[in-house]
Structure formats: structure tokens, C-alpha cells
PDB file of C-alpha atoms in Angstrom:
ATOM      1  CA  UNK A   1     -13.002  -4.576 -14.496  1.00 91.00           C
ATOM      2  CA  UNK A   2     -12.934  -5.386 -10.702  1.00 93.00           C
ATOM      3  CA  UNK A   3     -12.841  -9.281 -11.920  1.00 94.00           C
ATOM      4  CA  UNK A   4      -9.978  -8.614 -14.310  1.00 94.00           C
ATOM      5  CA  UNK A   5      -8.010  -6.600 -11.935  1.00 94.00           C
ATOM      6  CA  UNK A   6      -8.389  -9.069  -8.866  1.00 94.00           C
ATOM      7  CA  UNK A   7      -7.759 -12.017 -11.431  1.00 93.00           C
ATOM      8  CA  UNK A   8      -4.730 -10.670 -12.416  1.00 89.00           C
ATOM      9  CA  UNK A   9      -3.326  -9.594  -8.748  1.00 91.00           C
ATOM     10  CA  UNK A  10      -3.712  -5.820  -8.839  1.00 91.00           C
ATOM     11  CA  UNK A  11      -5.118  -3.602  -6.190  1.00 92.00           C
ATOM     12  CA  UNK A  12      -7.813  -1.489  -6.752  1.00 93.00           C
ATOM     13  CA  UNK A  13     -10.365   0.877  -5.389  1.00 94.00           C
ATOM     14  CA  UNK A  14     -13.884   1.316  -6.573  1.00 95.00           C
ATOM     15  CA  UNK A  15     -15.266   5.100  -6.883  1.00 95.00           C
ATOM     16  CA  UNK A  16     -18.796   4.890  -7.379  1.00 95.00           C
ATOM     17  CA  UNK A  17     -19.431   8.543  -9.104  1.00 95.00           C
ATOM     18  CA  UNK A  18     -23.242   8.169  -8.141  1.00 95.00           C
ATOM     19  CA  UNK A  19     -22.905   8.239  -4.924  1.00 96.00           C
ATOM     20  CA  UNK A  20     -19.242  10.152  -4.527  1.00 97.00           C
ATOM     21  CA  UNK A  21     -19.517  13.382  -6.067  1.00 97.00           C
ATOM     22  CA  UNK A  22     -15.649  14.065  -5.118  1.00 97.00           C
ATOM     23  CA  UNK A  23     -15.579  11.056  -7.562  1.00 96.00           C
ATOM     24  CA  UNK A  24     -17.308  12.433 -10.194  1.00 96.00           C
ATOM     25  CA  UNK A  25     -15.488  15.574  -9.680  1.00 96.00           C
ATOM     26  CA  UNK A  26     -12.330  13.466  -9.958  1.00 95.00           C
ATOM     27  CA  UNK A  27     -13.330  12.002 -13.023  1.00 95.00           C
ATOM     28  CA  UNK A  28     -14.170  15.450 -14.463  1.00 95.00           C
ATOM     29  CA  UNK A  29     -10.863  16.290 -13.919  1.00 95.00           C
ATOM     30  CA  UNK A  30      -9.206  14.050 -15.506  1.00 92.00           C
ATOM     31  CA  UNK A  31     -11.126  14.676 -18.841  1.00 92.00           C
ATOM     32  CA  UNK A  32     -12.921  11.406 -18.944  1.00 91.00           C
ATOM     33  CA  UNK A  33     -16.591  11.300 -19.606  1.00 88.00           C
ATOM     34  CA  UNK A  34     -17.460   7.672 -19.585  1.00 91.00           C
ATOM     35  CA  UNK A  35     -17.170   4.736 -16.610  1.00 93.00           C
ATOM     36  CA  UNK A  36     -15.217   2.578 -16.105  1.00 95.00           C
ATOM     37  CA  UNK A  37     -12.302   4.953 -16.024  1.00 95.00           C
ATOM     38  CA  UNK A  38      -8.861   3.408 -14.356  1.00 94.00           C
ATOM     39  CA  UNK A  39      -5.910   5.332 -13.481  1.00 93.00           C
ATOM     40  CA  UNK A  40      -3.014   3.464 -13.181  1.00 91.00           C
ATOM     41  CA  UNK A  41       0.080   5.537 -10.993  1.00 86.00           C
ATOM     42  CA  UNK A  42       3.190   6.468 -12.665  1.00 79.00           C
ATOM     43  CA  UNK A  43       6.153   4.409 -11.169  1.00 71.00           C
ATOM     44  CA  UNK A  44       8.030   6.898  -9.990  1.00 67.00           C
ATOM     45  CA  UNK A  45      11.642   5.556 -10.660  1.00 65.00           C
ATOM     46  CA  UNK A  46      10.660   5.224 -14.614  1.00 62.00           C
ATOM     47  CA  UNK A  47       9.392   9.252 -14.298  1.00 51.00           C
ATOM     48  CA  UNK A  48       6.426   8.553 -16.216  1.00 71.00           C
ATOM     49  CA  UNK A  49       2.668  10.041 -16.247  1.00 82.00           C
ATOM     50  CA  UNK A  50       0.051   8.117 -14.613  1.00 87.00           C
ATOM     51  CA  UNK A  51      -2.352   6.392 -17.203  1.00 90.00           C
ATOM     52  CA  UNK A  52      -5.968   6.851 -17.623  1.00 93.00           C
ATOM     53  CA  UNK A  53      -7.621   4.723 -19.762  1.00 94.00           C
ATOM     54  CA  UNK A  54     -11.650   4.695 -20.546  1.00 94.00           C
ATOM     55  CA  UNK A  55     -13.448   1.619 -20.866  1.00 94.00           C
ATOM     56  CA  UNK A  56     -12.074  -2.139 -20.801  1.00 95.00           C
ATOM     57  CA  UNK A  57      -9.422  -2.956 -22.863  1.00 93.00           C
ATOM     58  CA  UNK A  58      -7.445  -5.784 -21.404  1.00 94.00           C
ATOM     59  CA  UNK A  59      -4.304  -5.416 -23.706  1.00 94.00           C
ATOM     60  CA  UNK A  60      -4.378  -1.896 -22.589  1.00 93.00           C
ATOM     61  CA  UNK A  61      -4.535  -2.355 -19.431  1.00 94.00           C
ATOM     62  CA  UNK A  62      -1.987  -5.189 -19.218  1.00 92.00           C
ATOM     63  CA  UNK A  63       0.256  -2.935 -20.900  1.00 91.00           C
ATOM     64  CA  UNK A  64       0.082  -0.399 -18.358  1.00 90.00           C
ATOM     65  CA  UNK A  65       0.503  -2.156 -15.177  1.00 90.00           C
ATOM     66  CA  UNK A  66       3.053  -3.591 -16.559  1.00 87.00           C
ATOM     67  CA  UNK A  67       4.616  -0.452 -17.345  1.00 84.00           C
ATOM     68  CA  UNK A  68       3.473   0.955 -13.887  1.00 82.00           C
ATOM     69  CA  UNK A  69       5.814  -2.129 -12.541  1.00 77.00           C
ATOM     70  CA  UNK A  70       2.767  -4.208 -11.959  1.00 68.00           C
ATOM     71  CA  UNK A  71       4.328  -7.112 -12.878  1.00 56.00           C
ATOM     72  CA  UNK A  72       1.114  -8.494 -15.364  1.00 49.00           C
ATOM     73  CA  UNK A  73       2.970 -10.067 -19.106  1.00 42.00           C
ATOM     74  CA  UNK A  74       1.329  -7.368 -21.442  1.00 41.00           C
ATOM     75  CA  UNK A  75       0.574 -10.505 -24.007  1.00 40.00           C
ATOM     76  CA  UNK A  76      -0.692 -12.987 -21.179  1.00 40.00           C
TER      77      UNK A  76
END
């Protein structure tokens, strides 16, 4: 994930949930039981939710940032 996300220009931070419990708590929250877990932020100006998605799906993921206005082609 980290190598995907750096690879394709995107910031990121890294919660390690087993050794953050307000991470784990966080990740609780959001209803997701499995790592890796990325939340990408709703772009404010398009109004929309943020996106969590579990696990590594690339087209998934490309689709979302570039939703999010992250710039990323979602069929690169």
C-alpha cells in the first residue's frame, strides 16, 4: 500500500493499530475489521463522503483519489 501510494504521488500516513490504540479505536469506528484500511477525504467542493476501502485494490483505489481530486487516471 505505502509503495503504491508513494508510486503514484499521494500522501499518506501510516497508523500502526498495534501500537496506537486511538488507531485501532479509529478503525473500529469506521466499521472496518481488517488492515490495510485507507480512508481517502471527501473533496469538499464535490460534497462527497470520504472513502474507506479494506484491503488493496488498486482500481479501487485509483478510482477514489481520483474522485477525491487526487489527480491519479483511474485506468492507469
Amino acid at each position: 500500500m505505502k509503495e503504491f501510494l508513494s508510486r503514484e504521488g499521494h500522501p499518506f500516513v501510516v497508523k500502526n493499530i498495534e501500537d496506537d490504540d486511538a488507531a485501532y479505536d479509529e478503525l473500529v469506528k469506521l466499521g472496518a475489521r481488517a488492515v490495510p484500511t485507507t480512508v481517502i477525504a471527501a473533496d469538499d467542493a464535490a460534497q462527497q463522503e470520504d472513502q474507506v476501502i479494506t484491503g488493496f485494490d488498486q482500481a479501487r483505489l485509483r478510482a477514489a483519489l481520483t474522485a477525491a481530486g487526487g489527480g491519479s487516471s483511474p485506468d492507469r
